[in-house]
Tab-separated table of C-alpha atoms in Angstrom:
chain	number	residue	atom	x	y	z
A	1	UNK	CA	0.212	-0.214	-0.028
A	2	UNK	CA	1.276	3.438	-0.880
A	3	UNK	CA	0.272	6.217	1.231
A	4	UNK	CA	-0.475	9.535	-0.659
A	5	UNK	CA	1.395	12.591	0.762
A	6	UNK	CA	-0.644	15.854	0.542
A	7	UNK	CA	1.735	18.094	2.190
A	8	UNK	CA	5.424	17.970	3.159
A	9	UNK	CA	7.996	20.116	4.699
A	10	UNK	CA	10.802	19.998	7.132
A	11	UNK	CA	8.606	19.701	10.179
A	12	UNK	CA	5.217	18.355	8.924
A	13	UNK	CA	3.460	15.775	6.845
A	14	UNK	CA	-0.221	15.334	5.920
A	15	UNK	CA	-1.090	12.149	4.512
A	16	UNK	CA	-4.195	10.799	2.904
A	17	UNK	CA	-5.163	7.953	5.223
A	18	UNK	CA	-6.660	5.271	3.643
A	19	UNK	CA	-10.019	4.020	4.990
A	20	UNK	CA	-9.578	0.734	7.039
A	21	UNK	CA	-6.025	1.440	8.356
A	22	UNK	CA	-5.572	2.120	11.824
A	23	UNK	CA	-3.473	4.906	13.182
A	24	UNK	CA	-2.542	2.840	16.220
A	25	UNK	CA	-2.140	-1.114	16.292
A	26	UNK	CA	-5.235	-2.640	17.092
A	27	UNK	CA	-5.083	-4.689	20.349
A	28	UNK	CA	-5.945	-8.037	18.280
A	29	UNK	CA	-3.218	-7.187	16.111
A	30	UNK	CA	-3.222	-6.674	12.329
A	31	UNK	CA	-1.848	-3.876	9.866
A	32	UNK	CA	-1.331	-0.227	11.080
A	33	UNK	CA	-0.130	3.096	10.055
A	34	UNK	CA	3.301	1.891	11.695
A	35	UNK	CA	3.646	-0.794	9.012
A	36	UNK	CA	4.320	2.118	6.447
A	37	UNK	CA	6.588	4.353	8.665
A	38	UNK	CA	9.700	3.540	6.532
A	39	UNK	CA	7.981	5.037	3.541
A	40	UNK	CA	6.733	7.948	5.645
A	41	UNK	CA	10.290	8.619	6.992
A	42	UNK	CA	11.154	9.966	3.461
A	43	UNK	CA	15.019	10.274	4.107
A	44	UNK	CA	14.467	11.814	7.432
A	45	UNK	CA	16.362	9.961	10.435
A	46	UNK	CA	13.292	10.128	12.807
A	47	UNK	CA	10.011	8.468	11.937
A	48	UNK	CA	7.019	11.053	11.935
A	49	UNK	CA	4.327	10.819	14.779
A	50	UNK	CA	0.577	11.356	14.290
A	51	UNK	CA	-0.388	14.482	15.995
A	52	UNK	CA	-4.048	13.538	16.062
A	53	UNK	CA	-6.317	10.569	15.362
A	54	UNK	CA	-8.802	9.257	12.990
A	55	UNK	CA	-11.232	6.258	13.224
A	56	UNK	CA	-10.058	3.254	11.249
A	57	UNK	CA	-12.768	3.580	8.713
A	58	UNK	CA	-12.329	7.544	8.297
A	59	UNK	CA	-10.134	8.506	5.521
A	60	UNK	CA	-8.293	11.648	4.414
A	61	UNK	CA	-5.949	14.303	6.147
A	62	UNK	CA	-3.741	13.188	8.827
A	63	UNK	CA	-1.056	15.368	10.353
A	64	UNK	CA	2.140	13.939	11.285
A	65	UNK	CA	4.975	15.797	13.074
A	66	UNK	CA	8.860	15.040	11.939
A	67	UNK	CA	10.363	16.088	15.109
A	68	UNK	CA	9.625	16.446	18.803
A	69	UNK	CA	9.539	20.203	18.708
A	70	UNK	CA	7.109	20.283	16.015
A	71	UNK	CA	4.953	17.796	17.598
A	72	UNK	CA	4.800	19.884	20.828
A	73	UNK	CA	3.655	23.034	18.663
A	74	UNK	CA	1.056	21.035	16.663
A	75	UNK	CA	-0.495	19.702	19.888
A	76	UNK	CA	-0.698	23.370	21.248
A	77	UNK	CA	-2.308	24.456	18.057
A	78	UNK	CA	-4.812	21.657	18.716
A	79	UNK	CA	-5.247	22.690	22.279
A	80	UNK	CA	-5.597	26.265	21.011
A	81	UNK	CA	-8.188	25.672	18.349
A	82	UNK	CA	-5.781	26.815	15.967
A	83	UNK	CA	-6.486	23.959	13.436
A	84	UNK	CA	-9.229	24.386	10.989
A	85	UNK	CA	-10.691	21.189	9.422
A	86	UNK	CA	-13.393	19.916	7.036
A	87	UNK	CA	-15.014	16.621	6.663
A	88	UNK	CA	-17.520	15.134	4.113
A	89	UNK	CA	-19.989	12.581	5.196
A	90	UNK	CA	-22.839	10.791	3.661
A	91	UNK	CA	-26.298	10.054	5.249
A	92	UNK	CA	-29.200	8.446	4.076
A	93	UNK	CA	-31.538	11.269	4.597
A	94	UNK	CA	-32.391	14.895	3.703
A	95	UNK	CA	-31.988	17.427	6.239
A	96	UNK	CA	-34.800	20.075	6.363
A	97	UNK	CA	-32.234	22.955	6.277
A	98	UNK	CA	-29.401	23.945	4.052
A	99	UNK	CA	-26.704	24.524	6.845
A	100	UNK	CA	-26.779	24.774	10.588
A	101	UNK	CA	-24.717	24.240	13.989
A	102	UNK	CA	-24.988	21.380	16.353
A	103	UNK	CA	-24.059	21.789	19.720
A	104	UNK	CA	-24.491	18.639	21.944
A	105	UNK	CA	-22.101	17.833	25.020
A	106	UNK	CA	-20.841	14.182	24.686
A	107	UNK	CA	-20.399	11.678	27.263
A	108	UNK	CA	-18.861	8.184	26.870
A	109	UNK	CA	-20.863	5.202	28.303
A	110	UNK	CA	-20.033	1.586	28.220
A	111	UNK	CA	-21.669	-1.757	28.950
A	112	UNK	CA	-20.724	-5.360	28.767
A	113	UNK	CA	-23.652	-6.011	26.253
A	114	UNK	CA	-22.894	-3.136	23.586
A	115	UNK	CA	-19.403	-1.705	24.425
A	116	UNK	CA	-18.390	1.571	24.519
A	117	UNK	CA	-20.108	4.592	22.586
A	118	UNK	CA	-20.481	8.421	22.940
A	119	UNK	CA	-23.748	9.605	23.743
A	120	UNK	CA	-25.654	13.420	23.843
A	121	UNK	CA	-25.407	14.324	27.645
A	122	UNK	CA	-25.964	17.619	29.601
A	123	UNK	CA	-22.898	16.749	31.778
A	124	UNK	CA	-20.709	15.819	28.848
A	125	UNK	CA	-17.980	17.908	27.438
A	126	UNK	CA	-18.996	20.567	24.922
A	127	UNK	CA	-18.943	19.781	21.308
A	128	UNK	CA	-19.892	21.913	18.363
A	129	UNK	CA	-20.035	21.269	14.697
A	130	UNK	CA	-21.095	23.491	11.837
A	131	UNK	CA	-22.451	21.798	8.694
A	132	UNK	CA	-23.754	22.619	5.214
A	133	UNK	CA	-25.853	20.466	2.796
A	134	UNK	CA	-23.810	19.957	-0.560
A	135	UNK	CA	-25.775	17.611	-2.330
A	136	UNK	CA	-28.807	15.516	-2.561
A	137	UNK	CA	-29.709	12.411	-4.800
A	138	UNK	CA	-32.764	9.957	-4.830
A	139	UNK	CA	-36.184	10.609	-4.718
A	140	UNK	CA	-39.289	10.094	-1.989
A	141	UNK	CA	-38.191	8.214	1.158
A	142	UNK	CA	-34.758	7.086	-0.667
A	143	UNK	CA	-32.672	10.182	-0.383
A	144	UNK	CA	-28.915	10.460	0.043
A	145	UNK	CA	-27.190	13.726	1.147
A	146	UNK	CA	-23.523	14.707	1.113
A	147	UNK	CA	-22.825	16.852	4.273
A	148	UNK	CA	-19.640	19.091	4.827
A	149	UNK	CA	-18.762	19.446	8.604
A	150	UNK	CA	-16.571	21.997	10.074
A	151	UNK	CA	-16.124	21.086	13.592
A	152	UNK	CA	-15.235	23.481	16.173
A	153	UNK	CA	-14.117	20.781	19.027
A	154	UNK	CA	-12.549	17.359	18.648
A	155	UNK	CA	-14.286	15.141	20.854
A	156	UNK	CA	-14.412	11.171	20.005
A	157	UNK	CA	-16.899	10.252	17.556
A	158	UNK	CA	-18.371	13.895	17.479
A	159	UNK	CA	-19.569	14.042	13.897
A	160	UNK	CA	-20.949	10.468	13.935
A	161	UNK	CA	-23.089	11.325	17.323
A	162	UNK	CA	-23.745	14.947	15.940
A	163	UNK	CA	-25.190	13.335	12.441
A	164	UNK	CA	-27.358	10.962	14.525
A	165	UNK	CA	-28.518	13.310	17.095
A	166	UNK	CA	-28.212	16.660	15.671
A	167	UNK	CA	-29.140	15.896	11.858
A	168	UNK	CA	-31.534	12.771	12.530
A	169	UNK	CA	-29.624	9.850	10.783
A	170	UNK	CA	-26.339	8.303	11.420
A	171	UNK	CA	-23.454	8.211	8.847
A	172	UNK	CA	-23.836	5.693	6.203
A	173	UNK	CA	-22.281	2.268	6.962
A	174	UNK	CA	-21.887	3.529	10.724
A	175	UNK	CA	-21.683	0.010	12.716
A	176	UNK	CA	-21.914	1.654	15.938
A	177	UNK	CA	-24.596	4.531	15.718
A	178	UNK	CA	-26.218	2.979	12.404
A	179	UNK	CA	-29.670	1.387	12.392
A	180	UNK	CA	-28.520	-1.955	13.476
A	181	UNK	CA	-25.332	-2.414	15.689
A	182	UNK	CA	-22.432	-4.212	14.106
A	183	UNK	CA	-24.118	-4.117	10.776
A	184	UNK	CA	-22.776	-1.763	8.020
A	185	UNK	CA	-25.990	-0.543	6.329
A	186	UNK	CA	-25.559	0.328	2.624
A	187	UNK	CA	-21.781	0.881	2.587
A	188	UNK	CA	-18.761	-1.060	3.612
A	189	UNK	CA	-17.195	1.511	6.054
A	190	UNK	CA	-18.493	4.524	7.820
A	191	UNK	CA	-18.779	7.065	5.172
A	192	UNK	CA	-16.734	9.669	6.615
A	193	UNK	CA	-13.715	11.511	4.870
A	194	UNK	CA	-11.425	14.282	6.774
A	195	UNK	CA	-11.306	16.546	3.730
A	196	UNK	CA	-9.026	19.375	4.441
A	197	UNK	CA	-6.897	20.609	7.302
A	198	UNK	CA	-5.336	24.244	7.810
A	199	UNK	CA	-3.012	25.446	10.544
A	200	UNK	CA	-1.340	28.796	10.560
A	201	UNK	CA	2.422	28.881	11.651
A	202	UNK	CA	4.282	31.874	13.095
A	203	UNK	CA	6.849	33.103	10.780
A	204	UNK	CA	6.089	30.033	8.241
A	205	UNK	CA	3.833	29.521	5.533
A	206	UNK	CA	0.671	27.873	6.904
A	207	UNK	CA	-0.134	23.890	6.621
A	208	UNK	CA	-2.766	23.477	4.069
A	209	UNK	CA	-3.675	20.096	2.726
A	210	UNK	CA	-6.609	18.947	0.722
A	211	UNK	CA	-7.770	15.181	0.514
A	212	UNK	CA	-9.476	14.109	-2.964
A	213	UNK	CA	-12.888	12.905	-3.086
A	214	UNK	CA	-12.697	9.296	-2.361
A	215	UNK	CA	-13.722	6.660	-4.825
A	216	UNK	CA	-16.223	4.694	-2.622
A	217	UNK	CA	-18.167	8.209	-1.922
A	218	UNK	CA	-18.639	8.276	-5.907
A	219	UNK	CA	-19.530	4.478	-6.110
A	220	UNK	CA	-22.282	5.616	-3.411
A	221	UNK	CA	-23.683	7.801	-5.997
A	222	UNK	CA	-22.288	11.119	-4.877
A	223	UNK	CA	-20.122	13.763	-7.045
A	224	UNK	CA	-17.028	15.663	-5.762
A	225	UNK	CA	-17.967	19.119	-4.513
A	226	UNK	CA	-15.858	22.243	-5.212
A	227	UNK	CA	-12.932	22.143	-2.796
A	228	UNK	CA	-13.474	24.308	0.428
A	229	UNK	CA	-11.714	27.635	1.232
A	230	UNK	CA	-8.869	27.014	3.587
A	231	UNK	CA	-10.956	26.055	6.831
A	232	UNK	CA	-10.577	29.025	9.246
A	233	UNK	CA	-9.246	28.187	12.681
A	234	UNK	CA	-11.950	27.216	15.343
A	235	UNK	CA	-12.543	29.531	18.256
A	236	UNK	CA	-11.046	28.740	21.298
A	237	UNK	CA	-13.392	27.088	23.968
A	238	UNK	CA	-13.222	27.047	27.802
A	239	UNK	CA	-12.974	23.235	27.565
A	240	UNK	CA	-9.882	21.496	26.479
A	241	UNK	CA	-10.010	18.729	23.596
A	242	UNK	CA	-10.058	15.168	24.391
A	243	UNK	CA	-6.409	13.831	24.272
A	244	UNK	CA	-5.382	12.256	21.015
A	245	UNK	CA	-8.789	12.294	19.765
A	246	UNK	CA	-10.688	13.463	16.554
A	247	UNK	CA	-14.003	14.023	15.197
A	248	UNK	CA	-15.081	10.706	13.654
């Protein structure tokens, strides 16, 4: 497997992470991003380190730091909400509005029967996602929509829960928040794609990367939208982000 490089300089890489490839080695074993670390060194002595996380199913932009100083600065940028990101998602549903903002606090629950998941809860951590409707296909009760999310916060499974409880439908193919737990309804993976990332750096050009429209999104019947403008940085909230987490 060849990992596409979307951005590269002396302190950063942005890769287009393939869907199905975990960032961290699963407890049960199996392939992971680390298996490709020699390719991603690209002549550097140190291996790059992922600054944040994407779910195994989620494809698209993943920022990696090429040295410890850069990793520290990038972690601080995430903490200070200086990282702008957009995601594309598919839902089998047409929202009533063309755009909006979802603000639902999120909390983690777990049980022996269902495992762990995130839920909307008043006492949870603040989570805010802006969204816009890009495309609708189908007719009657069989409609499919392409949504662009611009998350302000980076809670675990944020966009997956916000789609379900904010828009009113789970992401297509989501095995946890979908209609039947453990089953991928209508798609072989959770249809979420980290489309773009933008980070302003003092004294340097910004890190800006765009991950092309995935082929499996096309097979699902959607067409590539116009690329977004560089995502503006998200405003800083009082609450800190989850450690080493991401939105999908």
